[in-house]
mmCIF file with all atom_site columns, C-alpha atoms in Angstrom:
data_model
loop_
_atom_site.group_PDB
_atom_site.id
_atom_site.type_symbol
_atom_site.label_atom_id
_atom_site.label_alt_id
_atom_site.label_comp_id
_atom_site.label_asym_id
_atom_site.label_entity_id
_atom_site.label_seq_id
_atom_site.pdbx_PDB_ins_code
_atom_site.Cartn_x
_atom_site.Cartn_y
_atom_site.Cartn_z
_atom_site.occupancy
_atom_site.B_iso_or_equiv
_atom_site.pdbx_formal_charge
_atom_site.auth_seq_id
_atom_site.auth_comp_id
_atom_site.auth_asym_id
_atom_site.auth_atom_id
_atom_site.pdbx_PDB_model_num
ATOM 1   C CA . THR L 1 1   ? 7.992  -62.251 50.643 1.00 0.00 ? 1   THR L CA 1
ATOM 2   C CA . SER L 1 2   ? 7.835  -58.587 49.493 1.00 0.00 ? 2   SER L CA 1
ATOM 3   C CA . LYS L 1 3   ? 9.744  -57.303 46.346 1.00 0.00 ? 3   LYS L CA 1
ATOM 4   C CA . ILE L 1 4   ? 11.948 -55.236 48.277 1.00 0.00 ? 4   ILE L CA 1
ATOM 5   C CA . TYR L 1 5   ? 13.665 -58.009 49.716 1.00 0.00 ? 5   TYR L CA 1
ATOM 6   C CA . ASP L 1 6   ? 14.030 -59.842 46.473 1.00 0.00 ? 6   ASP L CA 1
ATOM 7   C CA . THR L 1 7   ? 16.927 -62.439 46.526 1.00 0.00 ? 7   THR L CA 1
ATOM 8   C CA . LYS L 1 8   ? 18.456 -60.987 43.500 1.00 0.00 ? 8   LYS L CA 1
ATOM 9   C CA . GLN L 1 9   ? 19.613 -57.810 45.441 1.00 0.00 ? 9   GLN L CA 1
ATOM 10  C CA . SER L 1 10  ? 23.263 -57.273 45.393 1.00 0.00 ? 10  SER L CA 1
ATOM 11  C CA . LYS L 1 11  ? 24.980 -57.696 48.755 1.00 0.00 ? 11  LYS L CA 1
ATOM 12  C CA . THR L 1 12  ? 26.107 -53.891 48.368 1.00 0.00 ? 12  THR L CA 1
ATOM 13  C CA . SER L 1 13  ? 22.520 -52.737 47.063 1.00 0.00 ? 13  SER L CA 1
ATOM 14  C CA . PRO L 1 14  ? 21.142 -49.769 49.230 1.00 0.00 ? 14  PRO L CA 1
ATOM 15  C CA . VAL L 1 15  ? 17.990 -52.088 49.636 1.00 0.00 ? 15  VAL L CA 1
ATOM 16  C CA . VAL L 1 16  ? 20.401 -54.577 51.419 1.00 0.00 ? 16  VAL L CA 1
ATOM 17  C CA . LEU L 1 17  ? 22.431 -52.010 53.116 1.00 0.00 ? 17  LEU L CA 1
ATOM 18  C CA . ALA L 1 18  ? 19.795 -49.827 54.778 1.00 0.00 ? 18  ALA L CA 1
ATOM 19  C CA . PRO L 1 19  ? 18.505 -52.511 57.074 1.00 0.00 ? 19  PRO L CA 1
ATOM 20  C CA . ARG L 1 20  ? 21.958 -53.707 57.776 1.00 0.00 ? 20  ARG L CA 1
ATOM 21  C CA . PHE L 1 21  ? 22.989 -50.168 59.149 1.00 0.00 ? 21  PHE L CA 1
ATOM 22  C CA . ALA L 1 22  ? 19.781 -49.939 61.147 1.00 0.00 ? 22  ALA L CA 1
ATOM 23  C CA . SER L 1 23  ? 20.451 -53.246 62.420 1.00 0.00 ? 23  SER L CA 1
ATOM 24  C CA . ALA L 1 24  ? 23.929 -52.174 63.525 1.00 0.00 ? 24  ALA L CA 1
ATOM 25  C CA . LEU L 1 25  ? 22.421 -49.202 65.180 1.00 0.00 ? 25  LEU L CA 1
ATOM 26  C CA . GLN L 1 26  ? 19.854 -51.416 66.927 1.00 0.00 ? 26  GLN L CA 1
ATOM 27  C CA . LEU L 1 27  ? 17.027 -49.297 65.388 1.00 0.00 ? 27  LEU L CA 1
ATOM 28  C CA . PRO L 1 28  ? 13.471 -50.918 65.478 1.00 0.00 ? 28  PRO L CA 1
ATOM 29  C CA . ALA L 1 29  ? 12.458 -53.275 62.566 1.00 0.00 ? 29  ALA L CA 1
ATOM 30  C CA . ARG L 1 30  ? 9.777  -51.004 61.293 1.00 0.00 ? 30  ARG L CA 1
ATOM 31  C CA . VAL L 1 31  ? 12.819 -48.572 60.587 1.00 0.00 ? 31  VAL L CA 1
ATOM 32  C CA . GLN L 1 32  ? 14.693 -51.136 58.835 1.00 0.00 ? 32  GLN L CA 1
ATOM 33  C CA . HIS L 1 33  ? 11.703 -51.919 56.762 1.00 0.00 ? 33  HIS L CA 1
ATOM 34  C CA . LYS L 1 34  ? 11.039 -47.997 56.251 1.00 0.00 ? 34  LYS L CA 1
ATOM 35  C CA . ALA L 1 35  ? 14.721 -47.517 54.941 1.00 0.00 ? 35  ALA L CA 1
ATOM 36  C CA . ALA L 1 36  ? 14.528 -50.668 52.739 1.00 0.00 ? 36  ALA L CA 1
ATOM 37  C CA . GLN L 1 37  ? 11.366 -49.229 51.110 1.00 0.00 ? 37  GLN L CA 1
ATOM 38  C CA . ILE L 1 38  ? 12.740 -45.894 50.588 1.00 0.00 ? 38  ILE L CA 1
ATOM 39  C CA . ALA L 1 39  ? 16.140 -47.344 49.144 1.00 0.00 ? 39  ALA L CA 1
ATOM 40  C CA . TRP L 1 40  ? 13.954 -49.462 46.787 1.00 0.00 ? 40  TRP L CA 1
ATOM 41  C CA . ARG L 1 41  ? 11.793 -46.640 45.494 1.00 0.00 ? 41  ARG L CA 1
ATOM 42  C CA . ALA L 1 42  ? 15.041 -44.524 44.824 1.00 0.00 ? 42  ALA L CA 1
ATOM 43  C CA . ARG L 1 43  ? 16.529 -47.696 42.913 1.00 0.00 ? 43  ARG L CA 1
ATOM 44  C CA . LYS L 1 44  ? 13.041 -48.149 41.020 1.00 0.00 ? 44  LYS L CA 1
ATOM 45  C CA . ARG L 1 45  ? 13.018 -44.516 40.016 1.00 0.00 ? 45  ARG L CA 1
ATOM 46  C CA . GLY L 1 46  ? 16.419 -44.643 38.753 1.00 0.00 ? 46  GLY L CA 1
ATOM 47  C CA . LEU L 1 47  ? 17.879 -42.335 41.276 1.00 0.00 ? 47  LEU L CA 1
ATOM 48  C CA . LEU L 1 48  ? 20.880 -44.317 42.074 1.00 0.00 ? 48  LEU L CA 1
ATOM 49  C CA . GLY L 1 49  ? 23.182 -43.514 39.206 1.00 0.00 ? 49  GLY L CA 1
ATOM 50  C CA . LYS L 1 50  ? 26.810 -43.708 39.977 1.00 0.00 ? 50  LYS L CA 1
ATOM 51  C CA . LYS L 1 51  ? 26.175 -42.691 43.689 1.00 0.00 ? 51  LYS L CA 1
ATOM 52  C CA . LYS L 1 52  ? 27.767 -44.973 46.318 1.00 0.00 ? 52  LYS L CA 1
ATOM 53  C CA . PRO L 1 53  ? 25.277 -47.468 47.534 1.00 0.00 ? 53  PRO L CA 1
ATOM 54  C CA . ALA L 1 54  ? 26.182 -46.883 51.117 1.00 0.00 ? 54  ALA L CA 1
ATOM 55  C CA . SER L 1 55  ? 25.425 -43.063 50.775 1.00 0.00 ? 55  SER L CA 1
ATOM 56  C CA . VAL L 1 56  ? 21.744 -43.795 49.316 1.00 0.00 ? 56  VAL L CA 1
ATOM 57  C CA . ALA L 1 57  ? 21.320 -46.439 51.977 1.00 0.00 ? 57  ALA L CA 1
ATOM 58  C CA . ALA L 1 58  ? 22.543 -44.192 54.799 1.00 0.00 ? 58  ALA L CA 1
ATOM 59  C CA . ALA L 1 59  ? 20.205 -41.349 53.558 1.00 0.00 ? 59  ALA L CA 1
ATOM 60  C CA . ALA L 1 60  ? 17.449 -43.532 53.177 1.00 0.00 ? 60  ALA L CA 1
ATOM 61  C CA . LEU L 1 61  ? 17.711 -44.902 56.739 1.00 0.00 ? 61  LEU L CA 1
ATOM 62  C CA . TYR L 1 62  ? 18.064 -41.262 58.059 1.00 0.00 ? 62  TYR L CA 1
ATOM 63  C CA . ILE L 1 63  ? 14.674 -40.359 56.230 1.00 0.00 ? 63  ILE L CA 1
ATOM 64  C CA . ALA L 1 64  ? 13.291 -43.667 57.724 1.00 0.00 ? 64  ALA L CA 1
ATOM 65  C CA . CYS L 1 65  ? 14.279 -42.498 61.329 1.00 0.00 ? 65  CYS L CA 1
ATOM 66  C CA . LEU L 1 66  ? 12.772 -39.201 60.627 1.00 0.00 ? 66  LEU L CA 1
ATOM 67  C CA . LEU L 1 67  ? 9.328  -40.447 59.292 1.00 0.00 ? 67  LEU L CA 1
ATOM 68  C CA . GLU L 1 68  ? 9.094  -43.335 62.006 1.00 0.00 ? 68  GLU L CA 1
ATOM 69  C CA . GLY L 1 69  ? 10.071 -40.532 64.996 1.00 0.00 ? 69  GLY L CA 1
ATOM 70  C CA . THR L 1 70  ? 12.949 -42.625 65.911 1.00 0.00 ? 70  THR L CA 1
ATOM 71  C CA . PRO L 1 71  ? 16.072 -40.787 67.253 1.00 0.00 ? 71  PRO L CA 1
ATOM 72  C CA . CYS L 1 72  ? 19.164 -41.098 64.998 1.00 0.00 ? 72  CYS L CA 1
ATOM 73  C CA . THR L 1 73  ? 21.716 -38.548 63.935 1.00 0.00 ? 73  THR L CA 1
ATOM 74  C CA . GLN L 1 74  ? 23.294 -38.365 60.500 1.00 0.00 ? 74  GLN L CA 1
ATOM 75  C CA . LEU L 1 75  ? 26.608 -38.809 62.056 1.00 0.00 ? 75  LEU L CA 1
ATOM 76  C CA . GLN L 1 76  ? 25.774 -42.077 63.886 1.00 0.00 ? 76  GLN L CA 1
ATOM 77  C CA . ILE L 1 77  ? 24.202 -43.399 60.442 1.00 0.00 ? 77  ILE L CA 1
ATOM 78  C CA . ALA L 1 78  ? 27.502 -42.028 58.466 1.00 0.00 ? 78  ALA L CA 1
ATOM 79  C CA . ARG L 1 79  ? 29.715 -43.971 61.030 1.00 0.00 ? 79  ARG L CA 1
ATOM 80  C CA . VAL L 1 80  ? 27.995 -47.270 60.447 1.00 0.00 ? 80  VAL L CA 1
ATOM 81  C CA . ALA L 1 81  ? 27.964 -46.561 56.795 1.00 0.00 ? 81  ALA L CA 1
ATOM 82  C CA . GLY L 1 82  ? 31.691 -45.560 56.545 1.00 0.00 ? 82  GLY L CA 1
ATOM 83  C CA . ILE L 1 83  ? 30.733 -42.181 54.851 1.00 0.00 ? 83  ILE L CA 1
ATOM 84  C CA . THR L 1 84  ? 30.853 -38.679 55.903 1.00 0.00 ? 84  THR L CA 1
ATOM 85  C CA . GLN L 1 85  ? 28.137 -36.902 57.807 1.00 0.00 ? 85  GLN L CA 1
ATOM 86  C CA . THR L 1 86  ? 28.125 -34.274 54.914 1.00 0.00 ? 86  THR L CA 1
ATOM 87  C CA . THR L 1 87  ? 27.401 -37.188 52.350 1.00 0.00 ? 87  THR L CA 1
ATOM 88  C CA . VAL L 1 88  ? 24.585 -38.335 54.144 1.00 0.00 ? 88  VAL L CA 1
ATOM 89  C CA . LYS L 1 89  ? 23.265 -34.799 54.433 1.00 0.00 ? 89  LYS L CA 1
ATOM 90  C CA . ILE L 1 90  ? 23.689 -34.301 50.550 1.00 0.00 ? 90  ILE L CA 1
ATOM 91  C CA . ARG L 1 91  ? 22.000 -37.572 49.701 1.00 0.00 ? 91  ARG L CA 1
ATOM 92  C CA . TYR L 1 92  ? 19.398 -37.051 52.107 1.00 0.00 ? 92  TYR L CA 1
ATOM 93  C CA . ARG L 1 93  ? 18.265 -33.987 50.415 1.00 0.00 ? 93  ARG L CA 1
ATOM 94  C CA . ASP L 1 94  ? 18.768 -35.349 47.117 1.00 0.00 ? 94  ASP L CA 1
ATOM 95  C CA . LEU L 1 95  ? 16.304 -38.201 47.986 1.00 0.00 ? 95  LEU L CA 1
ATOM 96  C CA . VAL L 1 96  ? 13.625 -36.179 49.962 1.00 0.00 ? 96  VAL L CA 1
ATOM 97  C CA . LYS L 1 97  ? 13.417 -33.833 46.651 1.00 0.00 ? 97  LYS L CA 1
ATOM 98  C CA . LYS L 1 98  ? 13.437 -36.432 43.993 1.00 0.00 ? 98  LYS L CA 1
ATOM 99  C CA . LEU L 1 99  ? 11.000 -38.698 45.785 1.00 0.00 ? 99  LEU L CA 1
ATOM 100 C CA . LYS L 1 100 ? 8.839  -35.967 46.865 1.00 0.00 ? 100 LYS L CA 1
ATOM 101 C CA . ILE L 1 101 ? 8.767  -36.610 50.411 1.00 0.00 ? 101 ILE L CA 1
ATOM 102 C CA . PRO L 1 102 ? 6.731  -33.964 52.296 1.00 0.00 ? 102 PRO L CA 1
ATOM 103 C CA . LYS L 1 103 ? 9.080  -31.736 54.564 1.00 0.00 ? 103 LYS L CA 1
ATOM 104 C CA . TYR L 1 104 ? 6.336  -32.019 57.293 1.00 0.00 ? 104 TYR L CA 1
ATOM 105 C CA . ALA L 1 105 ? 6.410  -35.501 57.510 1.00 0.00 ? 105 ALA L CA 1
ATOM 106 C CA . LEU L 1 106 ? 10.285 -35.125 58.288 1.00 0.00 ? 106 LEU L CA 1
ATOM 107 C CA . ASN L 1 107 ? 9.967  -32.671 61.192 1.00 0.00 ? 107 ASN L CA 1
ATOM 108 C CA . ARG L 1 108 ? 8.877  -34.797 63.869 1.00 0.00 ? 108 ARG L CA 1
ATOM 109 C CA . LEU L 1 109 ? 12.192 -34.949 65.663 1.00 0.00 ? 109 LEU L CA 1
ATOM 110 C CA . LYS L 1 110 ? 13.377 -31.512 64.851 1.00 0.00 ? 110 LYS L CA 1
ATOM 111 C CA . SER L 1 111 ? 10.621 -29.847 66.754 1.00 0.00 ? 111 SER L CA 1
#
């Protein structure tokens, strides 16, 4: 098994929540896995701080959707995560910047 899906993860960890949100939105398994990877990278780099786990998970999921070319809006993700669309947007920008995710990779759905 992958380190990403370590059984020591809390049920409220972004690494656990991101795939759960993806599943609730009926997104493909590759998006669920990518979202967990992004959340894990954020955790590994100490980017979570005092941020709500659901907000990090939601942002990781939105990034995963963009990277995988899977249509899903910030609003759809926010509703499943129980947070606001603005929170998803802020956390998304934060993770993209701090994880150094290239902007060109995120533009698949925007063109």
